Coordinates of C-alpha atoms and ligand atoms in Angstrom, one line a residue:
M1 CA -9.6 3.0 31.2
G2 CA -5.8 2.2 31.3
K3 CA -3.4 2.8 28.4
R4 CA -2.8 -0.9 28.1
W5 CA -6.5 -1.5 27.6
V6 CA -6.7 1.1 24.8
K7 CA -3.6 -0.5 23.2
E8 CA -5.1 -4.0 23.3
K9 CA -8.4 -2.7 21.9
K10 CA -6.6 -1.1 19.0
K11 CA -4.6 -4.2 18.3
E12 CA -7.8 -6.2 18.3
Y13 CA -9.5 -3.7 16.0
Y14 CA -6.8 -4.0 13.3
Y15 CA -6.5 -7.7 13.7
R16 CA -10.3 -8.1 13.2
K17 CA -10.4 -5.7 10.3
A18 CA -7.6 -7.5 8.5
K19 CA -9.4 -10.8 9.0
E20 CA -12.7 -9.5 7.8
L21 CA -11.2 -8.0 4.7
G22 CA -9.0 -11.0 3.9
Y23 CA -5.6 -9.5 4.6
R24 CA -2.9 -11.7 5.9
S25 CA -1.9 -9.6 8.9
R26 CA -2.8 -6.3 10.6
A27 CA 0.7 -5.1 9.4
Y28 CA -1.1 -4.5 6.1
F29 CA -2.6 -1.3 7.6
K30 CA 0.8 -0.2 8.9
L31 CA 2.4 -0.1 5.5
L32 CA -0.6 1.7 4.0
Q33 CA -0.6 4.3 6.7
I34 CA 3.1 4.9 6.3
N35 CA 2.7 5.2 2.6
N36 CA -0.2 7.6 2.9
R37 CA 2.1 9.9 4.7
Y38 CA 5.4 9.5 2.8
R39 CA 4.3 8.2 -0.7
V40 CA 7.3 6.0 -1.1
I41 CA 5.5 3.2 -3.1
R42 CA 3.8 4.3 -6.3
R43 CA 2.3 2.7 -9.3
G44 CA 4.6 0.6 -11.5
M45 CA 7.4 0.4 -8.9
R46 CA 9.5 -2.6 -8.1
V47 CA 9.3 -3.5 -4.4
L48 CA 11.3 -5.9 -2.4
D49 CA 9.7 -7.0 0.9
L50 CA 12.1 -8.4 3.5
G51 CA 10.6 -10.6 6.2
A52 CA 7.4 -10.9 4.2
A53 CA 5.6 -13.8 5.9
P54 CA 2.6 -14.2 6.1
G55 CA 2.3 -11.6 3.4
G56 CA 0.3 -8.6 4.6
W57 CA 2.9 -6.0 3.5
S58 CA 3.2 -7.7 0.1
Q59 CA -0.6 -7.5 -0.3
A60 CA -0.4 -3.8 0.5
A61 CA 2.6 -3.3 -1.8
L62 CA 0.7 -5.1 -4.7
K63 CA -2.2 -2.8 -4.2
L64 CA 0.0 0.3 -4.4
V65 CA 2.2 -0.7 -7.4
G66 CA -0.7 -2.1 -9.5
E67 CA -0.5 -4.6 -12.3
E68 CA 2.5 -3.0 -13.9
G69 CA 4.6 -3.1 -10.7
T70 CA 6.7 -5.9 -9.2
V71 CA 6.6 -7.3 -5.7
V72 CA 9.2 -9.8 -4.5
G73 CA 9.0 -11.1 -0.9
V74 CA 11.6 -13.0 1.1
D75 CA 11.3 -14.8 4.4
L76 CA 12.8 -17.6 6.4
K77 CA 9.3 -19.1 6.5
R78 CA 7.3 -20.4 3.5
I79 CA 4.7 -17.9 2.4
E80 CA 1.4 -19.0 0.9
P81 CA 1.4 -18.0 -2.8
L82 CA -0.2 -14.6 -3.6
E83 CA -1.3 -13.7 -7.1
G84 CA 1.1 -11.1 -8.6
A85 CA 3.9 -11.5 -6.1
V86 CA 7.0 -13.7 -6.2
F87 CA 8.1 -15.3 -2.8
I88 CA 11.5 -16.7 -2.0
K89 CA 12.2 -18.8 1.1
G90 CA 15.5 -17.9 2.5
D91 CA 17.6 -15.9 4.9
V92 CA 18.3 -12.3 3.7
R93 CA 21.7 -12.5 5.3
D94 CA 22.6 -15.4 2.9
E95 CA 24.2 -14.4 -0.4
R96 CA 22.4 -17.3 -2.2
T97 CA 19.1 -15.7 -1.2
I98 CA 20.2 -12.3 -2.7
K99 CA 21.3 -14.1 -5.9
R100 CA 17.8 -15.7 -6.2
V101 CA 16.2 -12.3 -5.8
K102 CA 18.4 -10.9 -8.5
E103 CA 17.3 -13.7 -10.8
V104 CA 13.7 -12.3 -10.5
C105 CA 14.6 -8.6 -10.5
E106 CA 18.0 -6.9 -10.7
E107 CA 17.1 -3.7 -9.0
F108 CA 14.3 -2.2 -6.9
D109 CA 12.8 1.2 -6.4
V110 CA 11.8 0.5 -2.8
I111 CA 12.9 -2.0 -0.2
I112 CA 10.6 -2.6 2.8
S113 CA 11.6 -4.6 5.9
D114 CA 9.3 -5.6 8.6
M115 CA 11.8 -8.2 9.8
S116 CA 11.6 -9.2 13.5
P117 CA 13.9 -11.4 15.5
N118 CA 12.4 -14.3 17.5
I119 CA 11.3 -12.5 20.6
S120 CA 13.2 -13.7 23.7
G121 CA 11.4 -11.4 26.1
I122 CA 14.7 -9.8 27.2
Y123 CA 14.2 -6.4 25.7
I124 CA 17.8 -5.3 25.4
M125 CA 18.6 -8.5 23.5
D126 CA 15.5 -8.3 21.2
Q127 CA 16.3 -4.6 20.5
A128 CA 19.9 -5.4 19.6
R129 CA 18.8 -8.2 17.2
S130 CA 16.2 -5.9 15.6
A131 CA 18.9 -3.2 15.1
E132 CA 21.0 -5.9 13.4
L133 CA 18.2 -6.8 11.1
A134 CA 17.8 -3.1 10.2
E135 CA 21.5 -3.0 9.3
T136 CA 21.1 -6.2 7.3
A137 CA 18.3 -4.4 5.3
L138 CA 20.7 -1.6 4.6
Q139 CA 23.3 -4.1 3.4
V140 CA 20.7 -5.6 1.0
A141 CA 19.9 -2.1 -0.2
R142 CA 23.6 -1.6 -1.2
D143 CA 23.2 -4.5 -3.4
L144 CA 19.7 -4.1 -4.8
L145 CA 18.3 -0.6 -4.4
R146 CA 18.4 1.8 -7.3
R147 CA 20.0 5.2 -6.9
G148 CA 17.4 7.6 -5.5
G149 CA 15.3 4.7 -4.1
S150 CA 13.6 4.5 -0.8
M151 CA 13.2 2.2 2.2
V152 CA 10.8 1.5 5.0
V153 CA 12.4 -0.5 7.8
K154 CA 11.1 -1.6 11.2
I155 CA 13.3 -1.3 14.3
F156 CA 12.6 -1.8 18.0
E157 CA 13.4 1.5 19.6
G158 CA 16.3 1.4 22.0
M159 CA 19.9 2.3 22.6
D160 CA 21.1 1.0 19.2
T161 CA 18.5 3.1 17.3
K162 CA 20.7 6.2 17.1
E163 CA 23.7 4.2 15.7
V164 CA 21.5 2.6 13.0
L165 CA 19.9 5.9 12.0
K166 CA 23.4 7.4 11.6
K167 CA 24.2 4.7 9.1
Y168 CA 21.0 5.3 7.2
R169 CA 21.7 9.0 7.2
E170 CA 25.1 8.5 5.6
E171 CA 23.4 6.8 2.6
F172 CA 20.1 8.6 2.1
R173 CA 19.1 12.2 1.5
S174 CA 16.3 12.1 4.0
V175 CA 15.7 9.8 7.0
R176 CA 12.6 10.0 9.2
L177 CA 11.1 7.9 12.0
T178 CA 7.4 7.2 12.1
S179 CA 5.0 5.2 14.1
P180 CA 1.8 4.4 12.2
K181 CA -1.5 4.2 14.1
A182 CA -1.9 0.5 13.5
S183 CA 1.5 0.0 15.1
R184 CA 1.1 2.0 18.3
T185 CA 0.0 -1.2 20.0
S186 CA 3.5 -2.5 20.6
S187 CA 5.1 0.7 21.8
S188 CA 8.7 -0.3 21.0
E189 CA 8.3 -0.7 17.3
I190 CA 9.0 2.3 15.0
Y191 CA 9.7 2.6 11.3
I192 CA 12.6 4.2 9.5
V193 CA 11.5 6.0 6.3
A194 CA 14.6 6.6 4.2
R195 CA 14.5 8.4 0.8
G196 CA 16.9 9.4 -1.9
F197 CA 19.5 6.6 -1.8
H198 CA 22.9 8.1 -2.7
Q199 CA 24.9 5.1 -3.6
S200 CA 25.4 4.2 -7.2
R201 CA 26.4 0.6 -7.9
Y202 CA 27.7 1.7 -11.3
P203 CA 30.1 4.6 -10.5
H204 CA 32.3 4.0 -13.5
S205 CA 29.5 4.1 -16.1
E206 CA 28.3 7.3 -14.6
Q207 CA 31.6 9.1 -15.0
T208 CA 31.3 9.2 -18.8
Ligands
LIG301 C1 6.5 -9.3 11.8 S1 6.8 -10.6 10.6 C2 6.5 -9.8 9.1 C3 5.0 -9.5 8.8 C4 4.8 -9.1 7.4 N1 5.4 -7.8 7.1 C5 3.3 -9.0 7.1 O1 2.8 -8.0 6.8 O2 2.7 -10.1 7.0 C6 8.6 -10.7 10.6 C7 9.2 -11.7 9.7 O3 10.6 -11.5 9.6 C8 11.2 -12.8 9.2 N2 12.6 -12.7 9.3 C9 13.4 -12.5 10.5 N3 14.7 -12.6 10.2 C10 14.8 -12.9 8.9 C11 15.9 -13.1 8.0 N4 17.2 -13.1 8.4 N5 15.6 -13.4 6.7 C12 14.4 -13.5 6.2 N6 13.3 -13.3 7.0 C13 13.5 -13.0 8.3 C14 10.5 -13.7 10.2 O4 10.6 -15.0 9.7 C15 9.0 -13.2 10.2 O5 8.2 -13.9 9.3

């Protein structure tokens, strides 16, 4: 029984489980597994989901925040409506998209990003683009994450990972890397869990 065979079986297992239970992607389980360990998303919180299509993470986030919480999802692609969530079609690198997010909610407790580039198959290129997206997510956080807030961000492991982590470490109290069970199928994918965002967007008001 080769490693690859085991990986494929696992992938198939979560894929089928998601289908059976009506979840939009097997990524649903990844977010729940990460959250079981780190408890970043809790009831009543406001969650921004970057790269949300087809909506598996948003489904998981909705379950975790409950009725009193808020879930806003953004993606380049259109997302089928989901009761309780607000979806915005747009590029997260575009200021107009951020403006539209702010119209729904000014500030978030948690920002999650499962954004992936279009896979070219040339690993070094895909990894570099994934690192760029992880940096974009951090840029969005500077604009929309509350002080003390948390992030969960996907990155393809590679030579840029260290540099990206360094940037996260400058802005968060604690930064960890994790690989949830449901994700171990594609070996390159890992998740940054960053907690305790330092930056205050209102430094002047805090000085009084
Ligand atoms: C792996 S999928 C996300 C799966 C999702 N978390 C789920 O559970 O269903 C990655 C998504 O990132 C989106 N994406 C990539 N770059 C983006 C960008 N610049 N702005 C918005 N979405 C982006 C892609 O369109 C794609 O739908």
